[in-house]
Structure formats: structure tokens, C-alpha cells
Amino acid sequence: SYELTQPPSVSVSPGQPASITCSGDKLGDKYACWYQQRPGQSPVLVIYQDNKRPSGIPERFSGSNSGNAATLTISGTQAMDEADYYCQAWDSSTGVFGGGTKLTVL
Amino acid sequence: QVQLVQSGAEVKKPGSSVKVSCKTSGGTISSYAISWVRQAPGQGLEWMGGIIPILGMLNYAQRFQGRVTITADESTSTAYMELSSLRSEDTAVYYCATSTPEDYVSGSGTFDYWGQGTLVTVSS
């Protein structure tokens, strides 16, 4: 079955850029999206179709996808961005999530 | 903007079944593909399956085949997820989430809106 791999944790200082990677076989041939989940809350879509932002998502969130990896980048990370982030793609009509990355803003 | 309202928390015995509902408001369920995603305590997200009521299309993750049934009642704009033969490992928060039917069918579906989640606890 298809797998997406994320680092368990990423740390960043406030105001600095943060990047979270998501690896999967030929992921660049699929659309990747990203969800933010704060403790006790439902996930929120922050990037879809590799690099598009839903309305209401700050411009500091951006995405890319090529080869075997997708990347979520947060420029000028803020304390409120501290959360778990999940990548997601589809493979053979099956939804697949990465294991999640805990972003800590120190 | 669509809102998804799920049924309340459940406590079930091992071997029993649970049925969780997800009612859409601000849009008819016929406009969406509805997926079910679960999250065990302290764990990540796991897609279980989905339904597109207007197309009569249904698909399940292989690991849940035979144990999960997803249905939809267009007259009440409510989707349901029933999981049978429950075991302790099924203890999780269960979410419903919407995608547009076109994107879901094409394999680019994103989960645009999410329900508040339903905690299902399986314990003897």
C-alpha cells in the first residue's frame, strides 16, 4: 500500500521559516495537500492541489510538490502556527495521510 | 459554507457495532463527497472510506473492507458510518469530511470541511 512519510517533529523560532516535508513514491505525479490540526480541534485544510491556499489561510503558508516529495513552508512562523501538520494524497482511489509532524515554535 | 454536525460520543463493548452520523447544513449532501477519517488517541489521521451520494459511488480503504459500511440519506442530508466487530484498537475520534465530487472522482479530492468529531470508546 502507498505510504507518505513525514518527520515526527520540526522546531522553529518565531519569525523564521519552517519547512515540513512529505515523501512518497512519485508523489510529484499526484496532488498533495496539507492539513493543520491544533490540539483538541478538527483538521483544517491549509494547502490543496500542491500549492493553492483556501480562502482565509494566511499567505505565509505555501506548498510545492515534485519528484518524490511535497513540502509545506511557513514563512515568518508565528506562535499560533504551532500544531500538527498532515500531508495527504490519493493512490488508487484510496486516501492516504502522512504520519503527521508536530511543529513547535520555540 | 457547509457545516457538518456529528452525533455524540459512544461507548461500546468489544464485538459490537457503532453507527456515527454526520448531518450537513448550509448545503445539501448531494453536492458533496463525504469521507470518514479516524484518529486514535495520540495518533495520526486515517482515511476509512467515502461516498458520493449523487453518483451512488462508494469506496473503502482495504483494511476496513468488510467491517465498515458508509451510507447517506439525501432526504435528511445525513451520512452514516457503521463499524462492526469493534475491538479496543478502534477507540478513536471519527470525523466526517467533505470533498467536491469532481475532485474526489479524479483523485485530487481535498477534505475541505470537517465535522467536530465523534469519540468512540471500545471497552469491556
Tab-separated table of N, CA, C and O in Angstrom, chain A residues 49-83:
chain	number	residue	atom	x	y	z
A	49	GLN	N	-4.069	20.909	-3.811
A	49	GLN	CA	-3.500	20.808	-5.158
A	49	GLN	C	-2.076	21.368	-5.196
A	49	GLN	O	-1.749	22.241	-6.011
A	50	ASP	N	-1.278	20.866	-4.309
A	50	ASP	CA	0.163	21.135	-4.186
A	50	ASP	C	0.491	22.505	-3.611
A	50	ASP	O	1.373	22.621	-2.752
A	51	ASN	N	-0.143	23.566	-4.133
A	51	ASN	CA	0.337	24.906	-3.784
A	51	ASN	C	-0.754	25.963	-3.698
A	51	ASN	O	-0.449	27.164	-3.722
A	52	LYS	N	-1.991	25.565	-3.619
A	52	LYS	CA	-3.091	26.531	-3.551
A	52	LYS	C	-3.548	26.715	-2.097
A	52	LYS	O	-3.615	25.754	-1.333
A	53	ARG	N	-3.872	27.951	-1.765
A	53	ARG	CA	-4.349	28.248	-0.414
A	53	ARG	C	-5.851	28.469	-0.431
A	53	ARG	O	-6.360	29.284	-1.197
A	54	PRO	N	-6.587	27.777	0.470
A	54	PRO	CA	-8.018	28.091	0.599
A	54	PRO	C	-8.188	29.512	1.102
A	54	PRO	O	-7.287	30.087	1.716
A	55	SER	N	-9.374	30.066	0.861
A	55	SER	CA	-9.604	31.413	1.354
A	55	SER	C	-9.541	31.406	2.878
A	55	SER	O	-9.976	30.454	3.529
A	56	GLY	N	-8.925	32.446	3.414
A	56	GLY	CA	-8.801	32.563	4.864
A	56	GLY	C	-7.488	32.037	5.410
A	56	GLY	O	-7.175	32.265	6.586
A	57	ILE	N	-6.725	31.337	4.584
A	57	ILE	CA	-5.419	30.833	5.038
A	57	ILE	C	-4.366	31.896	4.736
A	57	ILE	O	-4.279	32.390	3.612
A	58	PRO	N	-3.566	32.262	5.737
A	58	PRO	CA	-2.580	33.342	5.548
A	58	PRO	C	-1.592	33.050	4.432
A	58	PRO	O	-1.243	31.890	4.165
A	59	GLU	N	-1.114	34.112	3.809
A	59	GLU	CA	-0.172	34.000	2.688
A	59	GLU	C	1.161	33.376	3.095
A	59	GLU	O	1.911	32.915	2.221
A	60	ARG	N	1.453	33.358	4.385
A	60	ARG	CA	2.733	32.783	4.805
A	60	ARG	C	2.786	31.267	4.610
A	60	ARG	O	3.864	30.670	4.687
A	61	PHE	N	1.640	30.639	4.329
A	61	PHE	CA	1.602	29.214	4.050
A	61	PHE	C	1.754	28.993	2.542
A	61	PHE	O	1.025	29.590	1.742
A	62	SER	N	2.699	28.133	2.157
A	62	SER	CA	2.869	27.810	0.750
A	62	SER	C	3.262	26.352	0.613
A	62	SER	O	3.684	25.713	1.592
A	63	GLY	N	3.115	25.816	-0.589
A	63	GLY	CA	3.429	24.409	-0.801
A	63	GLY	C	4.073	24.177	-2.149
A	63	GLY	O	3.941	24.985	-3.072
A	64	SER	N	4.774	23.061	-2.257
A	64	SER	CA	5.356	22.633	-3.521
A	64	SER	C	5.335	21.118	-3.545
A	64	SER	O	5.196	20.458	-2.496
A	65	ASN	N	5.466	20.560	-4.742
A	65	ASN	CA	5.436	19.103	-4.881
A	65	ASN	C	6.159	18.721	-6.163
A	65	ASN	O	5.771	19.146	-7.257
A	66	SER	N	7.186	17.907	-6.027
A	66	SER	CA	7.960	17.491	-7.190
A	66	SER	C	8.726	16.211	-6.866
A	66	SER	O	9.145	16.012	-5.714
A	67	GLY	N	8.889	15.377	-7.868
A	67	GLY	CA	9.653	14.151	-7.641
A	67	GLY	C	8.975	13.254	-6.620
A	67	GLY	O	7.834	12.852	-6.796
A	68	ASN	N	9.685	12.975	-5.565
A	68	ASN	CA	9.162	12.101	-4.527
A	68	ASN	C	8.821	12.828	-3.232
A	68	ASN	O	8.656	12.185	-2.188
A	69	ALA	N	8.712	14.160	-3.283
A	69	ALA	CA	8.456	14.890	-2.049
A	69	ALA	C	7.613	16.132	-2.251
A	69	ALA	O	7.762	16.849	-3.242
A	70	ALA	N	6.741	16.363	-1.288
A	70	ALA	CA	5.987	17.611	-1.195
A	70	ALA	C	6.496	18.358	0.031
A	70	ALA	O	6.948	17.736	1.002
A	71	THR	N	6.419	19.671	-0.027
A	71	THR	CA	6.915	20.491	1.080
A	71	THR	C	5.900	21.560	1.434
A	71	THR	O	5.371	22.242	0.549
A	72	LEU	N	5.659	21.686	2.709
A	72	LEU	CA	4.866	22.793	3.250
A	72	LEU	C	5.844	23.777	3.862
A	72	LEU	O	6.691	23.393	4.679
A	73	THR	N	5.732	25.034	3.472
A	73	THR	CA	6.606	26.068	4.010
A	73	THR	C	5.765	27.144	4.663
A	73	THR	O	4.754	27.577	4.119
A	74	ILE	N	6.193	27.514	5.852
A	74	ILE	CA	5.566	28.625	6.558
A	74	ILE	C	6.614	29.702	6.713
A	74	ILE	O	7.636	29.497	7.388
A	75	SER	N	6.406	30.837	6.056
A	75	SER	CA	7.376	31.924	6.163
A	75	SER	C	6.975	32.785	7.361
A	75	SER	O	5.787	32.960	7.631
A	76	GLY	N	7.951	33.291	8.078
A	76	GLY	CA	7.597	34.135	9.215
A	76	GLY	C	6.688	33.431	10.199
A	76	GLY	O	5.589	33.906	10.505
A	77	THR	N	7.126	32.266	10.675
A	77	THR	CA	6.295	31.432	11.552
A	77	THR	C	5.868	32.185	12.816
A	77	THR	O	6.675	32.885	13.443
A	78	GLN	N	4.609	32.016	13.148
A	78	GLN	CA	4.070	32.660	14.344
A	78	GLN	C	3.724	31.603	15.400
A	78	GLN	O	3.534	30.429	15.080
A	79	ALA	N	3.579	32.059	16.637
A	79	ALA	CA	3.260	31.140	17.730
A	79	ALA	C	1.973	30.381	17.448
A	79	ALA	O	1.836	29.205	17.798
A	80	MET	N	1.022	31.029	16.787
A	80	MET	CA	-0.258	30.404	16.500
A	80	MET	C	-0.146	29.280	15.476
A	80	MET	O	-1.099	28.510	15.288
A	81	ASP	N	0.979	29.160	14.807
A	81	ASP	CA	1.193	28.092	13.820
A	81	ASP	C	1.619	26.789	14.476
A	81	ASP	O	1.709	25.756	13.805
A	82	GLU	N	1.883	26.828	15.776
A	82	GLU	CA	2.261	25.604	16.478
A	82	GLU	C	1.078	24.634	16.446
A	82	GLU	O	-0.014	24.946	16.913
A	83	ALA	N	1.308	23.459	15.846
A	83	ALA	CA	0.233	22.490	15.605
A	83	ALA	C	0.833	21.235	14.985
A	83	ALA	O	2.029	21.178	14.708
